[in-house]
Amino acid sequence: MTENNVNDNNPVLTFEGKKYMFNELPNDTKEIIKGLQIAETQVKMYEDTLKLLSISRNSLATQLRDKLKNYN
């Protein structure tokens, strides 16, 4: 799902290869689109959070490895 702005007054929604004039869609359909946009934003946010956690975990493992070298 993408929105291509033909102009700011009536953006075009492209979904599954078809184009729809956003302002001509029923309000309940517009709400579904807004919900999808929010969900996509949340997914991206959590993907970024997972990347940061992975980097942090790797950094902590490296620190632990370095500290444990002194015990062998």
mmCIF file of N, CA and C in Angstrom:
data_model
loop_
_atom_site.group_PDB
_atom_site.id
_atom_site.type_symbol
_atom_site.label_atom_id
_atom_site.label_comp_id
_atom_site.label_asym_id
_atom_site.label_seq_id
_atom_site.Cartn_x
_atom_site.Cartn_y
_atom_site.Cartn_z
ATOM 1 N N MET A 1 0.843 -1.169 0.000
ATOM 2 C CA MET A 1 0.000 0.000 0.000
ATOM 3 C C MET A 1 0.887 1.231 0.000
ATOM 4 N N THR A 2 0.696 2.087 -0.950
ATOM 5 C CA THR A 2 1.431 3.339 -0.996
ATOM 6 C C THR A 2 0.465 4.453 -1.334
ATOM 7 N N GLU A 3 0.868 5.644 -0.905
ATOM 8 C CA GLU A 3 0.088 6.806 -1.283
ATOM 9 C C GLU A 3 0.963 7.681 -2.148
ATOM 10 N N ASN A 4 0.506 7.984 -3.337
ATOM 11 C CA ASN A 4 1.202 8.890 -4.233
ATOM 12 C C ASN A 4 0.395 10.171 -4.268
ATOM 13 N N ASN A 5 1.030 11.266 -3.909
ATOM 14 C CA ASN A 5 0.309 12.530 -3.900
ATOM 15 C C ASN A 5 0.279 13.124 -5.297
ATOM 16 N N VAL A 6 -0.893 13.091 -5.916
ATOM 17 C CA VAL A 6 -1.075 13.780 -7.187
ATOM 18 C C VAL A 6 -1.083 15.269 -6.885
ATOM 19 N N ASN A 7 -1.801 15.640 -5.877
ATOM 20 C CA ASN A 7 -1.762 16.963 -5.288
ATOM 21 C C ASN A 7 -2.186 16.804 -3.845
ATOM 22 N N ASP A 8 -2.023 17.841 -3.075
ATOM 23 C CA ASP A 8 -2.333 17.730 -1.654
ATOM 24 C C ASP A 8 -3.833 17.607 -1.392
ATOM 25 N N ASN A 9 -4.656 17.975 -2.364
ATOM 26 C CA ASN A 9 -6.097 17.951 -2.158
ATOM 27 C C ASN A 9 -6.706 16.566 -2.286
ATOM 28 N N ASN A 10 -6.128 15.698 -3.112
ATOM 29 C CA ASN A 10 -6.691 14.369 -3.306
ATOM 30 C C ASN A 10 -5.576 13.376 -3.639
ATOM 31 N N PRO A 11 -4.926 12.844 -2.606
ATOM 32 C CA PRO A 11 -3.858 11.879 -2.857
ATOM 33 C C PRO A 11 -4.397 10.594 -3.481
ATOM 34 N N VAL A 12 -3.508 9.876 -4.143
ATOM 35 C CA VAL A 12 -3.864 8.613 -4.781
ATOM 36 C C VAL A 12 -3.307 7.472 -3.943
ATOM 37 N N LEU A 13 -4.151 6.529 -3.631
ATOM 38 C CA LEU A 13 -3.747 5.323 -2.920
ATOM 39 C C LEU A 13 -3.511 4.240 -3.956
ATOM 40 N N THR A 14 -2.340 3.614 -3.917
ATOM 41 C CA THR A 14 -2.074 2.458 -4.773
ATOM 42 C C THR A 14 -2.058 1.231 -3.874
ATOM 43 N N PHE A 15 -2.944 0.297 -4.164
ATOM 44 C CA PHE A 15 -3.064 -0.918 -3.357
ATOM 45 C C PHE A 15 -3.281 -2.092 -4.289
ATOM 46 N N GLU A 16 -2.388 -3.067 -4.188
ATOM 47 C CA GLU A 16 -2.442 -4.280 -5.015
ATOM 48 C C GLU A 16 -2.563 -3.942 -6.499
ATOM 49 N N GLY A 17 -1.767 -2.954 -6.914
ATOM 50 C CA GLY A 17 -1.682 -2.596 -8.323
ATOM 51 C C GLY A 17 -2.806 -1.709 -8.839
ATOM 52 N N LYS A 18 -3.740 -1.362 -7.990
ATOM 53 C CA LYS A 18 -4.843 -0.501 -8.403
ATOM 54 C C LYS A 18 -4.717 0.851 -7.724
ATOM 55 N N LYS A 19 -5.194 1.894 -8.401
ATOM 56 C CA LYS A 19 -5.131 3.252 -7.875
ATOM 57 C C LYS A 19 -6.517 3.716 -7.470
ATOM 58 N N TYR A 20 -6.563 4.395 -6.322
ATOM 59 C CA TYR A 20 -7.826 4.900 -5.793
ATOM 60 C C TYR A 20 -7.621 6.347 -5.356
ATOM 61 N N MET A 21 -8.589 7.184 -5.647
ATOM 62 C CA MET A 21 -8.553 8.557 -5.173
ATOM 63 C C MET A 21 -8.950 8.533 -3.696
ATOM 64 N N PHE A 22 -8.018 8.912 -2.837
ATOM 65 C CA PHE A 22 -8.208 8.776 -1.394
ATOM 66 C C PHE A 22 -9.474 9.487 -0.911
ATOM 67 N N ASN A 23 -9.674 10.708 -1.343
ATOM 68 C CA ASN A 23 -10.814 11.491 -0.848
ATOM 69 C C ASN A 23 -12.159 10.946 -1.308
ATOM 70 N N GLU A 24 -12.155 10.079 -2.298
ATOM 71 C CA GLU A 24 -13.411 9.498 -2.789
ATOM 72 C C GLU A 24 -13.771 8.203 -2.056
ATOM 73 N N LEU A 25 -12.878 7.717 -1.223
ATOM 74 C CA LEU A 25 -13.137 6.482 -0.488
ATOM 75 C C LEU A 25 -14.052 6.755 0.702
ATOM 76 N N PRO A 26 -14.856 5.757 1.100
ATOM 77 C CA PRO A 26 -15.714 5.925 2.286
ATOM 78 C C PRO A 26 -14.865 6.142 3.542
ATOM 79 N N ASN A 27 -15.447 6.801 4.523
ATOM 80 C CA ASN A 27 -14.722 7.114 5.755
ATOM 81 C C ASN A 27 -14.212 5.869 6.472
ATOM 82 N N ASP A 28 -15.004 4.779 6.477
ATOM 83 C CA ASP A 28 -14.537 3.572 7.158
ATOM 84 C C ASP A 28 -13.308 2.990 6.461
ATOM 85 N N THR A 29 -13.227 3.139 5.158
ATOM 86 C CA THR A 29 -12.061 2.672 4.406
ATOM 87 C C THR A 29 -10.851 3.549 4.726
ATOM 88 N N LYS A 30 -11.073 4.850 4.836
ATOM 89 C CA LYS A 30 -9.985 5.772 5.201
ATOM 90 C C LYS A 30 -9.440 5.437 6.585
ATOM 91 N N GLU A 31 -10.327 5.055 7.499
ATOM 92 C CA GLU A 31 -9.895 4.684 8.856
ATOM 93 C C GLU A 31 -9.047 3.407 8.826
ATOM 94 N N ILE A 32 -9.410 2.464 7.969
ATOM 95 C CA ILE A 32 -8.611 1.246 7.826
ATOM 96 C C ILE A 32 -7.225 1.599 7.297
ATOM 97 N N ILE A 33 -7.172 2.486 6.328
ATOM 98 C CA ILE A 33 -5.883 2.915 5.764
ATOM 99 C C ILE A 33 -5.033 3.575 6.845
ATOM 100 N N LYS A 34 -5.646 4.447 7.631
ATOM 101 C CA LYS A 34 -4.916 5.104 8.725
ATOM 102 C C LYS A 34 -4.402 4.064 9.725
ATOM 103 N N GLY A 35 -5.235 3.063 10.017
ATOM 104 C CA GLY A 35 -4.810 1.992 10.915
ATOM 105 C C GLY A 35 -3.619 1.226 10.364
ATOM 106 N N LEU A 36 -3.630 0.945 9.065
ATOM 107 C CA LEU A 36 -2.491 0.268 8.435
ATOM 108 C C LEU A 36 -1.228 1.116 8.511
ATOM 109 N N GLN A 37 -1.380 2.425 8.312
ATOM 110 C CA GLN A 37 -0.230 3.315 8.397
ATOM 111 C C GLN A 37 0.344 3.325 9.805
ATOM 112 N N ILE A 38 -0.509 3.350 10.810
ATOM 113 C CA ILE A 38 -0.052 3.320 12.203
ATOM 114 C C ILE A 38 0.633 2.003 12.497
ATOM 115 N N ALA A 39 0.045 0.903 12.039
ATOM 116 C CA ALA A 39 0.649 -0.414 12.263
ATOM 117 C C ALA A 39 2.027 -0.496 11.614
ATOM 118 N N GLU A 40 2.160 0.022 10.408
ATOM 119 C CA GLU A 40 3.446 0.005 9.709
ATOM 120 C C GLU A 40 4.493 0.820 10.463
ATOM 121 N N THR A 41 4.088 1.965 10.982
ATOM 122 C CA THR A 41 4.999 2.792 11.767
ATOM 123 C C THR A 41 5.458 2.048 13.020
ATOM 124 N N GLN A 42 4.525 1.374 13.681
ATOM 125 C CA GLN A 42 4.869 0.617 14.885
ATOM 126 C C GLN A 42 5.810 -0.536 14.568
ATOM 127 N N VAL A 43 5.558 -1.237 13.475
ATOM 128 C CA VAL A 43 6.425 -2.353 13.075
ATOM 129 C C VAL A 43 7.846 -1.840 12.842
ATOM 130 N N LYS A 44 7.989 -0.732 12.135
ATOM 131 C CA LYS A 44 9.316 -0.166 11.883
ATOM 132 C C LYS A 44 9.994 0.235 13.183
ATOM 133 N N MET A 45 9.219 0.837 14.103
ATOM 134 C CA MET A 45 9.784 1.236 15.385
ATOM 135 C C MET A 45 10.306 0.016 16.148
ATOM 136 N N TYR A 46 9.523 -1.044 16.202
ATOM 137 C CA TYR A 46 9.945 -2.241 16.929
ATOM 138 C C TYR A 46 11.093 -2.964 16.227
ATOM 139 N N GLU A 47 11.137 -2.918 14.910
ATOM 140 C CA GLU A 47 12.292 -3.481 14.199
ATOM 141 C C GLU A 47 13.559 -2.732 14.575
ATOM 142 N N ASP A 48 13.477 -1.408 14.651
ATOM 143 C CA ASP A 48 14.632 -0.609 15.065
ATOM 144 C C ASP A 48 15.029 -0.926 16.503
ATOM 145 N N THR A 49 14.037 -1.106 17.367
ATOM 146 C CA THR A 49 14.313 -1.456 18.762
ATOM 147 C C THR A 49 15.021 -2.799 18.841
ATOM 148 N N LEU A 50 14.561 -3.772 18.061
ATOM 149 C CA LEU A 50 15.210 -5.086 18.046
ATOM 150 C C LEU A 50 16.653 -4.996 17.562
ATOM 151 N N LYS A 51 16.906 -4.157 16.559
ATOM 152 C CA LYS A 51 18.280 -3.968 16.079
ATOM 153 C C LYS A 51 19.155 -3.398 17.176
ATOM 154 N N LEU A 52 18.642 -2.394 17.904
ATOM 155 C CA LEU A 52 19.414 -1.803 18.995
ATOM 156 C C LEU A 52 19.678 -2.809 20.109
ATOM 157 N N LEU A 53 18.681 -3.614 20.436
ATOM 158 C CA LEU A 53 18.863 -4.637 21.460
ATOM 159 C C LEU A 53 19.899 -5.669 21.034
ATOM 160 N N SER A 54 19.885 -6.040 19.779
ATOM 161 C CA SER A 54 20.862 -6.997 19.262
ATOM 162 C C SER A 54 22.278 -6.430 19.342
ATOM 163 N N ILE A 55 22.426 -5.171 18.972
ATOM 164 C CA ILE A 55 23.743 -4.520 19.056
ATOM 165 C C ILE A 55 24.202 -4.465 20.512
ATOM 166 N N SER A 56 23.293 -4.110 21.403
ATOM 167 C CA SER A 56 23.633 -4.040 22.830
ATOM 168 C C SER A 56 24.030 -5.404 23.373
ATOM 169 N N ARG A 57 23.277 -6.425 22.988
ATOM 170 C CA ARG A 57 23.588 -7.787 23.440
ATOM 171 C C ARG A 57 24.970 -8.208 22.962
ATOM 172 N N ASN A 58 25.283 -7.925 21.705
ATOM 173 C CA ASN A 58 26.603 -8.273 21.176
ATOM 174 C C ASN A 58 27.707 -7.517 21.900
ATOM 175 N N SER A 59 27.457 -6.256 22.209
ATOM 176 C CA SER A 59 28.440 -5.462 22.944
ATOM 177 C C SER A 59 28.663 -6.036 24.343
ATOM 178 N N LEU A 60 27.583 -6.406 25.010
ATOM 179 C CA LEU A 60 27.704 -6.993 26.345
ATOM 180 C C LEU A 60 28.441 -8.335 26.290
ATOM 181 N N ALA A 61 28.169 -9.136 25.293
ATOM 182 C CA ALA A 61 28.871 -10.416 25.151
ATOM 183 C C ALA A 61 30.369 -10.181 24.932
ATOM 184 N N THR A 62 30.716 -9.175 24.162
ATOM 185 C CA THR A 62 32.122 -8.844 23.936
ATOM 186 C C THR A 62 32.774 -8.398 25.235
ATOM 187 N N GLN A 63 32.081 -7.571 25.996
ATOM 188 C CA GLN A 63 32.614 -7.121 27.288
ATOM 189 C C GLN A 63 32.808 -8.295 28.236
ATOM 190 N N LEU A 64 31.835 -9.214 28.279
ATOM 191 C CA LEU A 64 31.943 -10.385 29.136
ATOM 192 C C LEU A 64 33.112 -11.259 28.702
ATOM 193 N N ARG A 65 33.272 -11.452 27.421
ATOM 194 C CA ARG A 65 34.382 -12.244 26.878
ATOM 195 C C ARG A 65 35.713 -11.650 27.329
ATOM 196 N N ASP A 66 35.843 -10.338 27.236
ATOM 197 C CA ASP A 66 37.082 -9.668 27.627
ATOM 198 C C ASP A 66 37.342 -9.824 29.124
ATOM 199 N N LYS A 67 36.312 -9.708 29.935
ATOM 200 C CA LYS A 67 36.465 -9.833 31.395
ATOM 201 C C LYS A 67 36.835 -11.268 31.775
ATOM 202 N N LEU A 68 36.265 -12.249 31.093
ATOM 203 C CA LEU A 68 36.519 -13.638 31.450
ATOM 204 C C LEU A 68 37.891 -14.111 30.985
ATOM 205 N N LYS A 69 38.521 -13.401 30.082
ATOM 206 C CA LYS A 69 39.877 -13.762 29.661
ATOM 207 C C LYS A 69 40.832 -13.748 30.830
ATOM 208 N N ASN A 70 40.596 -12.925 31.814
ATOM 209 C CA ASN A 70 41.464 -12.813 32.988
ATOM 210 C C ASN A 70 41.354 -14.014 33.916
ATOM 211 N N TYR A 71 40.363 -14.854 33.745
ATOM 212 C CA TYR A 71 40.142 -15.972 34.655
ATOM 213 C C TYR A 71 40.673 -17.300 34.102
ATOM 214 N N ASN A 72 41.251 -17.291 32.935
ATOM 215 C CA ASN A 72 41.791 -18.538 32.369
ATOM 216 C C ASN A 72 43.284 -18.572 32.496
#
